[in-house]
């Protein structure tokens, strides 16, 4: 079937930009519907095989319900603990790699506690 489609000669030069966009939109919608249909069929087959084997796969059940809710912890902002005295806009939470401005100041022999943000 793919070879048949590829061997067909399509001349889209007579279409307007709006007509071409409509074709693209329709094809994209149809593609998404087909992919979702195939996904549901694969999940049905996986559930059927798991059931026949007497095994319950939680992941299969989770997949069939759709994407999981995002974690509430991911990307949670942590208040800054340290501030650059030369540029107050530069702050660091104390997590991850120490910023260069702080590394430079500590390398000069200054104490990191000097740069703590006072509450």
PDB file of N, CA, C and O in Angstrom, residues 14-88:
ATOM      1  N   UNK A  14      -1.751  23.513  -8.080  1.00  0.00           N
ATOM      2  CA  UNK A  14      -2.980  24.236  -8.390  1.00  0.00           C
ATOM      3  C   UNK A  14      -3.792  24.619  -7.164  1.00  0.00           C
ATOM      4  O   UNK A  14      -4.797  25.323  -7.272  1.00  0.00           O
ATOM      5  N   UNK A  15      -3.363  24.189  -5.990  1.00  0.00           N
ATOM      6  CA  UNK A  15      -4.097  24.470  -4.767  1.00  0.00           C
ATOM      7  C   UNK A  15      -3.667  25.820  -4.191  1.00  0.00           C
ATOM      8  O   UNK A  15      -2.509  26.213  -4.307  1.00  0.00           O
ATOM      9  N   UNK A  16      -4.586  26.473  -3.514  1.00  0.00           N
ATOM     10  CA  UNK A  16      -4.240  27.695  -2.801  1.00  0.00           C
ATOM     11  C   UNK A  16      -3.576  27.302  -1.478  1.00  0.00           C
ATOM     12  O   UNK A  16      -3.662  26.149  -1.040  1.00  0.00           O
ATOM     13  N   UNK A  17      -2.936  28.270  -0.854  1.00  0.00           N
ATOM     14  CA  UNK A  17      -2.294  28.011   0.432  1.00  0.00           C
ATOM     15  C   UNK A  17      -3.323  27.543   1.456  1.00  0.00           C
ATOM     16  O   UNK A  17      -3.063  26.639   2.250  1.00  0.00           O
ATOM     17  N   UNK A  18      -4.510  28.137   1.413  1.00  0.00           N
ATOM     18  CA  UNK A  18      -5.563  27.761   2.360  1.00  0.00           C
ATOM     19  C   UNK A  18      -6.044  26.328   2.101  1.00  0.00           C
ATOM     20  O   UNK A  18      -6.265  25.567   3.046  1.00  0.00           O
ATOM     21  N   UNK A  19      -6.161  25.948   0.836  1.00  0.00           N
ATOM     22  CA  UNK A  19      -6.588  24.576   0.508  1.00  0.00           C
ATOM     23  C   UNK A  19      -5.521  23.572   0.935  1.00  0.00           C
ATOM     24  O   UNK A  19      -5.846  22.505   1.473  1.00  0.00           O
ATOM     25  N   UNK A  20      -4.259  23.914   0.712  1.00  0.00           N
ATOM     26  CA  UNK A  20      -3.179  23.026   1.144  1.00  0.00           C
ATOM     27  C   UNK A  20      -3.164  22.872   2.656  1.00  0.00           C
ATOM     28  O   UNK A  20      -2.983  21.767   3.174  1.00  0.00           O
ATOM     29  N   UNK A  21      -3.363  23.976   3.382  1.00  0.00           N
ATOM     30  CA  UNK A  21      -3.394  23.902   4.844  1.00  0.00           C
ATOM     31  C   UNK A  21      -4.553  23.040   5.312  1.00  0.00           C
ATOM     32  O   UNK A  21      -4.418  22.268   6.258  1.00  0.00           O
ATOM     33  N   UNK A  22      -5.703  23.132   4.634  1.00  0.00           N
ATOM     34  CA  UNK A  22      -6.855  22.293   4.981  1.00  0.00           C
ATOM     35  C   UNK A  22      -6.544  20.824   4.771  1.00  0.00           C
ATOM     36  O   UNK A  22      -6.920  19.973   5.583  1.00  0.00           O
ATOM     37  N   UNK A  23      -5.837  20.508   3.675  1.00  0.00           N
ATOM     38  CA  UNK A  23      -5.433  19.115   3.417  1.00  0.00           C
ATOM     39  C   UNK A  23      -4.483  18.620   4.506  1.00  0.00           C
ATOM     40  O   UNK A  23      -4.630  17.505   5.012  1.00  0.00           O
ATOM     41  N   UNK A  24      -3.529  19.475   4.864  1.00  0.00           N
ATOM     42  CA  UNK A  24      -2.566  19.102   5.909  1.00  0.00           C
ATOM     43  C   UNK A  24      -3.290  18.880   7.233  1.00  0.00           C
ATOM     44  O   UNK A  24      -3.041  17.888   7.934  1.00  0.00           O
ATOM     45  N   UNK A  25      -4.199  19.775   7.584  1.00  0.00           N
ATOM     46  CA  UNK A  25      -4.949  19.650   8.836  1.00  0.00           C
ATOM     47  C   UNK A  25      -5.776  18.371   8.856  1.00  0.00           C
ATOM     48  O   UNK A  25      -5.802  17.651   9.860  1.00  0.00           O
ATOM     49  N   UNK A  26      -6.446  18.077   7.736  1.00  0.00           N
ATOM     50  CA  UNK A  26      -7.271  16.865   7.655  1.00  0.00           C
ATOM     51  C   UNK A  26      -6.405  15.623   7.754  1.00  0.00           C
ATOM     52  O   UNK A  26      -6.754  14.658   8.462  1.00  0.00           O
ATOM     53  N   UNK A  27      -5.256  15.630   7.087  1.00  0.00           N
ATOM     54  CA  UNK A  27      -4.363  14.475   7.135  1.00  0.00           C
ATOM     55  C   UNK A  27      -3.796  14.290   8.539  1.00  0.00           C
ATOM     56  O   UNK A  27      -3.703  13.163   9.041  1.00  0.00           O
ATOM     57  N   UNK A  28      -3.443  15.383   9.193  1.00  0.00           N
ATOM     58  CA  UNK A  28      -2.907  15.314  10.560  1.00  0.00           C
ATOM     59  C   UNK A  28      -3.954  14.752  11.514  1.00  0.00           C
ATOM     60  O   UNK A  28      -3.647  13.900  12.356  1.00  0.00           O
ATOM     61  N   UNK A  29      -5.186  15.217  11.379  1.00  0.00           N
ATOM     62  CA  UNK A  29      -6.268  14.727  12.242  1.00  0.00           C
ATOM     63  C   UNK A  29      -6.493  13.234  12.019  1.00  0.00           C
ATOM     64  O   UNK A  29      -6.606  12.458  12.971  1.00  0.00           O
ATOM     65  N   UNK A  30      -6.535  12.818  10.759  1.00  0.00           N
ATOM     66  CA  UNK A  30      -6.744  11.408  10.434  1.00  0.00           C
ATOM     67  C   UNK A  30      -5.592  10.564  10.960  1.00  0.00           C
ATOM     68  O   UNK A  30      -5.810   9.472  11.508  1.00  0.00           O
ATOM     69  N   UNK A  31      -4.362  11.062  10.820  1.00  0.00           N
ATOM     70  CA  UNK A  31      -3.198  10.335  11.318  1.00  0.00           C
ATOM     71  C   UNK A  31      -3.286  10.146  12.834  1.00  0.00           C
ATOM     72  O   UNK A  31      -3.068   9.041  13.341  1.00  0.00           O
ATOM     73  N   UNK A  32      -3.628  11.185  13.567  1.00  0.00           N
ATOM     74  CA  UNK A  32      -3.740  11.084  15.029  1.00  0.00           C
ATOM     75  C   UNK A  32      -4.825  10.089  15.432  1.00  0.00           C
ATOM     76  O   UNK A  32      -4.647   9.316  16.372  1.00  0.00           O
ATOM     77  N   UNK A  33      -5.952  10.107  14.718  1.00  0.00           N
ATOM     78  CA  UNK A  33      -7.035   9.168  15.019  1.00  0.00           C
ATOM     79  C   UNK A  33      -6.587   7.733  14.774  1.00  0.00           C
ATOM     80  O   UNK A  33      -6.870   6.836  15.580  1.00  0.00           O
ATOM     81  N   UNK A  34      -5.873   7.502  13.676  1.00  0.00           N
ATOM     82  CA  UNK A  34      -5.390   6.154  13.375  1.00  0.00           C
ATOM     83  C   UNK A  34      -4.360   5.694  14.414  1.00  0.00           C
ATOM     84  O   UNK A  34      -4.389   4.547  14.851  1.00  0.00           O
ATOM     85  N   UNK A  35      -3.459   6.590  14.805  1.00  0.00           N
ATOM     86  CA  UNK A  35      -2.462   6.233  15.813  1.00  0.00           C
ATOM     87  C   UNK A  35      -3.123   5.898  17.142  1.00  0.00           C
ATOM     88  O   UNK A  35      -2.737   4.940  17.813  1.00  0.00           O
ATOM     89  N   UNK A  36      -4.122   6.661  17.542  1.00  0.00           N
ATOM     90  CA  UNK A  36      -4.825   6.393  18.795  1.00  0.00           C
ATOM     91  C   UNK A  36      -5.583   5.071  18.717  1.00  0.00           C
ATOM     92  O   UNK A  36      -5.599   4.299  19.673  1.00  0.00           O
ATOM     93  N   UNK A  37      -6.181   4.808  17.573  1.00  0.00           N
ATOM     94  CA  UNK A  37      -6.903   3.548  17.378  1.00  0.00           C
ATOM     95  C   UNK A  37      -5.938   2.363  17.479  1.00  0.00           C
ATOM     96  O   UNK A  37      -6.237   1.361  18.133  1.00  0.00           O
ATOM     97  N   UNK A  38      -4.772   2.470  16.844  1.00  0.00           N
ATOM     98  CA  UNK A  38      -3.769   1.406  16.915  1.00  0.00           C
ATOM     99  C   UNK A  38      -3.279   1.235  18.349  1.00  0.00           C
ATOM    100  O   UNK A  38      -3.101   0.113  18.818  1.00  0.00           O
ATOM    101  N   UNK A  39      -3.075   2.335  19.041  1.00  0.00           N
ATOM    102  CA  UNK A  39      -2.619   2.281  20.435  1.00  0.00           C
ATOM    103  C   UNK A  39      -3.622   1.532  21.303  1.00  0.00           C
ATOM    104  O   UNK A  39      -3.261   0.666  22.095  1.00  0.00           O
ATOM    105  N   UNK A  40      -4.899   1.876  21.135  1.00  0.00           N
ATOM    106  CA  UNK A  40      -5.936   1.191  21.916  1.00  0.00           C
ATOM    107  C   UNK A  40      -5.967  -0.302  21.579  1.00  0.00           C
ATOM    108  O   UNK A  40      -6.135  -1.135  22.476  1.00  0.00           O
ATOM    109  N   UNK A  41      -5.783  -0.655  20.313  1.00  0.00           N
ATOM    110  CA  UNK A  41      -5.793  -2.061  19.911  1.00  0.00           C
ATOM    111  C   UNK A  41      -4.598  -2.794  20.511  1.00  0.00           C
ATOM    112  O   UNK A  41      -4.737  -3.908  21.007  1.00  0.00           O
ATOM    113  N   UNK A  42      -3.426  -2.192  20.482  1.00  0.00           N
ATOM    114  CA  UNK A  42      -2.247  -2.828  21.084  1.00  0.00           C
ATOM    115  C   UNK A  42      -2.443  -3.030  22.585  1.00  0.00           C
ATOM    116  O   UNK A  42      -2.108  -4.076  23.131  1.00  0.00           O
ATOM    117  N   UNK A  43      -3.000  -2.042  23.256  1.00  0.00           N
ATOM    118  CA  UNK A  43      -3.251  -2.174  24.693  1.00  0.00           C
ATOM    119  C   UNK A  43      -4.276  -3.269  24.971  1.00  0.00           C
ATOM    120  O   UNK A  43      -4.136  -4.021  25.937  1.00  0.00           O
ATOM    121  N   UNK A  44      -5.299  -3.361  24.122  1.00  0.00           N
ATOM    122  CA  UNK A  44      -6.296  -4.427  24.277  1.00  0.00           C
ATOM    123  C   UNK A  44      -5.622  -5.785  24.140  1.00  0.00           C
ATOM    124  O   UNK A  44      -5.854  -6.698  24.938  1.00  0.00           O
ATOM    125  N   UNK A  45      -4.736  -5.927  23.136  1.00  0.00           N
ATOM    126  CA  UNK A  45      -4.030  -7.189  22.925  1.00  0.00           C
ATOM    127  C   UNK A  45      -3.108  -7.508  24.097  1.00  0.00           C
ATOM    128  O   UNK A  45      -3.022  -8.664  24.535  1.00  0.00           O
ATOM    129  N   UNK A  46      -2.436  -6.484  24.629  1.00  0.00           N
ATOM    130  CA  UNK A  46      -1.553  -6.706  25.774  1.00  0.00           C
ATOM    131  C   UNK A  46      -2.358  -7.156  26.991  1.00  0.00           C
ATOM    132  O   UNK A  46      -1.948  -8.071  27.717  1.00  0.00           O
ATOM    133  N   UNK A  47      -3.480  -6.514  27.219  1.00  0.00           N
ATOM    134  CA  UNK A  47      -4.330  -6.914  28.340  1.00  0.00           C
ATOM    135  C   UNK A  47      -4.838  -8.337  28.158  1.00  0.00           C
ATOM    136  O   UNK A  47      -4.897  -9.111  29.115  1.00  0.00           O
ATOM    137  N   UNK A  48      -5.200  -8.672  26.937  1.00  0.00           N
ATOM    138  CA  UNK A  48      -5.701 -10.030  26.659  1.00  0.00           C
ATOM    139  C   UNK A  48      -4.610 -11.058  26.912  1.00  0.00           C
ATOM    140  O   UNK A  48      -4.856 -12.092  27.547  1.00  0.00           O
ATOM    141  N   UNK A  49      -3.393 -10.799  26.441  1.00  0.00           N
ATOM    142  CA  UNK A  49      -2.279 -11.729  26.659  1.00  0.00           C
ATOM    143  C   UNK A  49      -1.952 -11.840  28.147  1.00  0.00           C
ATOM    144  O   UNK A  49      -1.699 -12.936  28.653  1.00  0.00           O
ATOM    145  N   UNK A  50      -1.963 -10.716  28.847  1.00  0.00           N
ATOM    146  CA  UNK A  50      -1.677 -10.741  30.281  1.00  0.00           C
ATOM    147  C   UNK A  50      -2.741 -11.538  31.014  1.00  0.00           C
ATOM    148  O   UNK A  50      -2.435 -12.328  31.914  1.00  0.00           O
ATOM    149  N   UNK A  51      -3.978 -11.363  30.620  1.00  0.00           N
ATOM    150  CA  UNK A  51      -5.076 -12.080  31.253  1.00  0.00           C
ATOM    151  C   UNK A  51      -4.958 -13.588  31.021  1.00  0.00           C
ATOM    152  O   UNK A  51      -5.151 -14.382  31.939  1.00  0.00           O
ATOM    153  N   UNK A  52      -4.615 -13.977  29.796  1.00  0.00           N
ATOM    154  CA  UNK A  52      -4.450 -15.397  29.475  1.00  0.00           C
ATOM    155  C   UNK A  52      -3.316 -16.019  30.275  1.00  0.00           C
ATOM    156  O   UNK A  52      -3.372 -17.187  30.634  1.00  0.00           O
ATOM    157  N   UNK A  53      -2.299 -15.222  30.548  1.00  0.00           N
ATOM    158  CA  UNK A  53      -1.153 -15.719  31.303  1.00  0.00           C
ATOM    159  C   UNK A  53      -1.404 -15.659  32.806  1.00  0.00           C
ATOM    160  O   UNK A  53      -0.579 -16.114  33.586  1.00  0.00           O
ATOM    161  N   UNK A  54      -2.533 -15.084  33.194  1.00  0.00           N
ATOM    162  CA  UNK A  54      -2.859 -14.980  34.606  1.00  0.00           C
ATOM    163  C   UNK A  54      -2.053 -13.915  35.317  1.00  0.00           C
ATOM    164  O   UNK A  54      -1.853 -13.977  36.523  1.00  0.00           O
ATOM    165  N   UNK A  55      -1.591 -12.941  34.561  1.00  0.00           N
ATOM    166  CA  UNK A  55      -0.761 -11.884  35.121  1.00  0.00           C
ATOM    167  C   UNK A  55      -1.502 -10.567  34.974  1.00  0.00           C
ATOM    168  O   UNK A  55      -2.145 -10.301  33.966  1.00  0.00           O
ATOM    169  N   UNK A  56      -1.384  -9.747  36.005  1.00  0.00           N
ATOM    170  CA  UNK A  56      -1.997  -8.427  35.944  1.00  0.00           C
ATOM    171  C   UNK A  56      -0.871  -7.407  35.826  1.00  0.00           C
ATOM    172  O   UNK A  56      -0.028  -7.293  36.701  1.00  0.00           O
ATOM    173  N   UNK A  57      -0.846  -6.692  34.717  1.00  0.00           N
ATOM    174  CA  UNK A  57       0.171  -5.677  34.487  1.00  0.00           C
ATOM    175  C   UNK A  57      -0.418  -4.318  34.781  1.00  0.00           C
ATOM    176  O   UNK A  57      -1.284  -3.836  34.068  1.00  0.00           O
ATOM    177  N   UNK A  58       0.065  -3.683  35.834  1.00  0.00           N
ATOM    178  CA  UNK A  58      -0.426  -2.365  36.210  1.00  0.00           C
ATOM    179  C   UNK A  58      -0.113  -1.351  35.132  1.00  0.00           C
ATOM    180  O   UNK A  58      -0.911  -0.492  34.836  1.00  0.00           O
ATOM    181  N   UNK A  59       1.079  -1.477  34.527  1.00  0.00           N
ATOM    182  CA  UNK A  59       1.472  -0.496  33.526  1.00  0.00           C
ATOM    183  C   UNK A  59       0.529  -0.539  32.326  1.00  0.00           C
ATOM    184  O   UNK A  59       0.204   0.485  31.746  1.00  0.00           O
ATOM    185  N   UNK A  60       0.059  -1.725  31.970  1.00  0.00           N
ATOM    186  CA  UNK A  60      -0.876  -1.841  30.854  1.00  0.00           C
ATOM    187  C   UNK A  60      -2.169  -1.121  31.201  1.00  0.00           C
ATOM    188  O   UNK A  60      -2.717  -0.383  30.389  1.00  0.00           O
ATOM    189  N   UNK A  61      -2.629  -1.281  32.422  1.00  0.00           N
ATOM    190  CA  UNK A  61      -3.853  -0.603  32.842  1.00  0.00           C
ATOM    191  C   UNK A  61      -3.641   0.902  32.878  1.00  0.00           C
ATOM    192  O   UNK A  61      -4.498   1.671  32.466  1.00  0.00           O
ATOM    193  N   UNK A  62      -2.479   1.328  33.359  1.00  0.00           N
ATOM    194  CA  UNK A  62      -2.184   2.753  33.412  1.00  0.00           C
ATOM    195  C   UNK A  62      -2.121   3.362  32.018  1.00  0.00           C
ATOM    196  O   UNK A  62      -2.633   4.450  31.779  1.00  0.00           O
ATOM    197  N   UNK A  63      -1.504   2.650  31.087  1.00  0.00           N
ATOM    198  CA  UNK A  63      -1.398   3.153  29.721  1.00  0.00           C
ATOM    199  C   UNK A  63      -2.761   3.288  29.061  1.00  0.00           C
ATOM    200  O   UNK A  63      -3.005   4.216  28.305  1.00  0.00           O
ATOM    201  N   UNK A  64      -3.643   2.361  29.370  1.00  0.00           N
ATOM    202  CA  UNK A  64      -4.950   2.410  28.727  1.00  0.00           C
ATOM    203  C   UNK A  64      -5.789   3.582  29.213  1.00  0.00           C
ATOM    204  O   UNK A  64      -6.717   4.016  28.550  1.00  0.00           O
ATOM    205  N   UNK A  65      -5.436   4.121  30.371  1.00  0.00           N
ATOM    206  CA  UNK A  65      -6.169   5.271  30.909  1.00  0.00           C
ATOM    207  C   UNK A  65      -5.620   6.590  30.391  1.00  0.00           C
ATOM    208  O   UNK A  65      -6.193   7.629  30.616  1.00  0.00           O
ATOM    209  N   UNK A  66      -4.485   6.562  29.722  1.00  0.00           N
ATOM    210  CA  UNK A  66      -3.894   7.783  29.211  1.00  0.00           C
ATOM    211  C   UNK A  66      -2.685   8.178  30.029  1.00  0.00           C
ATOM    212  O   UNK A  66      -2.246   7.455  30.914  1.00  0.00           O
ATOM    213  N   UNK A  67      -2.161   9.328  29.739  1.00  0.00           N
ATOM    214  CA  UNK A  67      -0.950   9.800  30.405  1.00  0.00           C
ATOM    215  C   UNK A  67      -1.210  10.048  31.883  1.00  0.00           C
ATOM    216  O   UNK A  67      -2.282  10.489  32.274  1.00  0.00           O
ATOM    217  N   UNK A  68      -0.203   9.771  32.662  1.00  0.00           N
ATOM    218  CA  UNK A  68      -0.299   9.993  34.108  1.00  0.00           C
ATOM    219  C   UNK A  68      -0.214  11.486  34.404  1.00  0.00           C
ATOM    220  O   UNK A  68       0.349  12.248  33.640  1.00  0.00           O
ATOM    221  N   UNK A  69      -0.770  11.864  35.516  1.00  0.00           N
ATOM    222  CA  UNK A  69      -0.701  13.270  35.940  1.00  0.00           C
ATOM    223  C   UNK A  69       0.742  13.611  36.264  1.00  0.00           C
ATOM    224  O   UNK A  69       1.473  12.790  36.800  1.00  0.00           O
ATOM    225  N   UNK A  70       1.175  14.797  35.923  1.00  0.00           N
ATOM    226  CA  UNK A  70       2.555  15.172  36.208  1.00  0.00           C
ATOM    227  C   UNK A  70       2.815  15.225  37.711  1.00  0.00           C
ATOM    228  O   UNK A  70       1.922  15.526  38.494  1.00  0.00           O
ATOM    229  N   UNK A  71       4.032  14.922  38.068  1.00  0.00           N
ATOM    230  CA  UNK A  71       4.426  14.946  39.468  1.00  0.00           C
ATOM    231  C   UNK A  71       4.329  16.363  40.006  1.00  0.00           C
ATOM    232  O   UNK A  71       4.679  17.322  39.327  1.00  0.00           O
ATOM    233  N   UNK A  72       3.869  16.489  41.229  1.00  0.00           N
ATOM    234  CA  UNK A  72       3.756  17.811  41.831  1.00  0.00           C
ATOM    235  C   UNK A  72       5.119  18.326  42.276  1.00  0.00           C
ATOM    236  O   UNK A  72       5.296  19.519  42.445  1.00  0.00           O
ATOM    237  N   UNK A  73       6.090  17.431  42.456  1.00  0.00           N
ATOM    238  CA  UNK A  73       7.411  17.835  42.915  1.00  0.00           C
ATOM    239  C   UNK A  73       8.289  18.326  41.779  1.00  0.00           C
ATOM    240  O   UNK A  73       9.193  19.109  41.996  1.00  0.00           O
ATOM    241  N   UNK A  74       8.042  17.855  40.578  1.00  0.00           N
ATOM    242  CA  UNK A  74       8.907  18.206  39.461  1.00  0.00           C
ATOM    243  C   UNK A  74       8.825  19.700  39.184  1.00  0.00           C
ATOM    244  O   UNK A  74       7.767  20.263  39.006  1.00  0.00           O
ATOM    245  N   UNK A  75       9.974  20.325  39.143  1.00  0.00           N
ATOM    246  CA  UNK A  75      10.030  21.730  38.809  1.00  0.00           C
ATOM    247  C   UNK A  75       9.598  22.660  39.928  1.00  0.00           C
ATOM    248  O   UNK A  75       9.417  23.834  39.696  1.00  0.00           O
ATOM    249  N   UNK A  76       9.431  22.126  41.134  1.00  0.00           N
ATOM    250  CA  UNK A  76       9.014  22.979  42.246  1.00  0.00           C
ATOM    251  C   UNK A  76      10.117  23.979  42.546  1.00  0.00           C
ATOM    252  O   UNK A  76      11.292  23.635  42.620  1.00  0.00           O
ATOM    253  N   UNK A  77       9.744  25.228  42.681  1.00  0.00           N
ATOM    254  CA  UNK A  77      10.711  26.282  42.952  1.00  0.00           C
ATOM    255  C   UNK A  77      11.119  26.249  44.415  1.00  0.00           C
ATOM    256  O   UNK A  77      10.296  26.048  45.299  1.00  0.00           O
ATOM    257  N   UNK A  78      12.393  26.444  44.640  1.00  0.00           N
ATOM    258  CA  UNK A  78      12.956  26.484  45.986  1.00  0.00           C
ATOM    259  C   UNK A  78      13.432  27.917  46.217  1.00  0.00           C
ATOM    260  O   UNK A  78      14.070  28.501  45.342  1.00  0.00           O
ATOM    261  N   UNK A  79      13.125  28.500  47.366  1.00  0.00           N
ATOM    262  CA  UNK A  79      13.550  29.886  47.599  1.00  0.00           C
ATOM    263  C   UNK A  79      15.079  30.002  47.609  1.00  0.00           C
ATOM    264  O   UNK A  79      15.787  29.091  48.032  1.00  0.00           O
ATOM    265  N   UNK A  80      15.554  31.127  47.138  1.00  0.00           N
ATOM    266  CA  UNK A  80      16.995  31.378  47.091  1.00  0.00           C
ATOM    267  C   UNK A  80      17.549  31.506  48.504  1.00  0.00           C
ATOM    268  O   UNK A  80      16.908  32.053  49.391  1.00  0.00           O
ATOM    269  N   UNK A  81      18.768  30.986  48.710  1.00  0.00           N
ATOM    270  CA  UNK A  81      19.439  31.084  50.009  1.00  0.00           C
ATOM    271  C   UNK A  81      20.635  32.024  49.950  1.00  0.00           C
ATOM    272  O   UNK A  81      21.057  32.555  50.973  1.00  0.00           O
ATOM    273  N   UNK A  82      21.202  32.190  48.732  1.00  0.00           N
ATOM    274  CA  UNK A  82      22.402  32.990  48.583  1.00  0.00           C
ATOM    275  C   UNK A  82      22.194  34.032  47.488  1.00  0.00           C
ATOM    276  O   UNK A  82      21.474  33.804  46.528  1.00  0.00           O
ATOM    277  N   UNK A  83      22.867  35.184  47.655  1.00  0.00           N
ATOM    278  CA  UNK A  83      22.718  36.266  46.694  1.00  0.00           C
ATOM    279  C   UNK A  83      24.092  36.866  46.394  1.00  0.00           C
ATOM    280  O   UNK A  83      24.918  37.053  47.300  1.00  0.00           O
ATOM    281  N   UNK A  84      24.330  37.199  45.138  1.00  0.00           N
ATOM    282  CA  UNK A  84      25.574  37.814  44.715  1.00  0.00           C
ATOM    283  C   UNK A  84      25.579  39.268  45.207  1.00  0.00           C
ATOM    284  O   UNK A  84      24.700  40.044  44.864  1.00  0.00           O
ATOM    285  N   UNK A  85      26.580  39.669  45.999  1.00  0.00           N
ATOM    286  CA  UNK A  85      26.606  41.047  46.516  1.00  0.00           C
ATOM    287  C   UNK A  85      26.862  42.078  45.419  1.00  0.00           C
ATOM    288  O   UNK A  85      26.478  43.232  45.551  1.00  0.00           O
ATOM    289  N   UNK A  86      27.469  41.668  44.308  1.00  0.00           N
ATOM    290  CA  UNK A  86      27.781  42.584  43.217  1.00  0.00           C
ATOM    291  C   UNK A  86      26.632  42.689  42.219  1.00  0.00           C
ATOM    292  O   UNK A  86      26.566  43.658  41.458  1.00  0.00           O
ATOM    293  N   UNK A  87      25.754  41.698  42.205  1.00  0.00           N
ATOM    294  CA  UNK A  87      24.599  41.694  41.302  1.00  0.00           C
ATOM    295  C   UNK A  87      23.443  41.022  42.038  1.00  0.00           C
ATOM    296  O   UNK A  87      23.307  39.799  41.989  1.00  0.00           O
ATOM    297  N   UNK A  88      22.585  41.776  42.716  1.00  0.00           N
ATOM    298  CA  UNK A  88      21.504  41.214  43.530  1.00  0.00           C
ATOM    299  C   UNK A  88      20.509  40.350  42.744  1.00  0.00           C
ATOM    300  O   UNK A  88      19.774  39.570  43.333  1.00  0.00           O
TER     301      UNK A  88
END
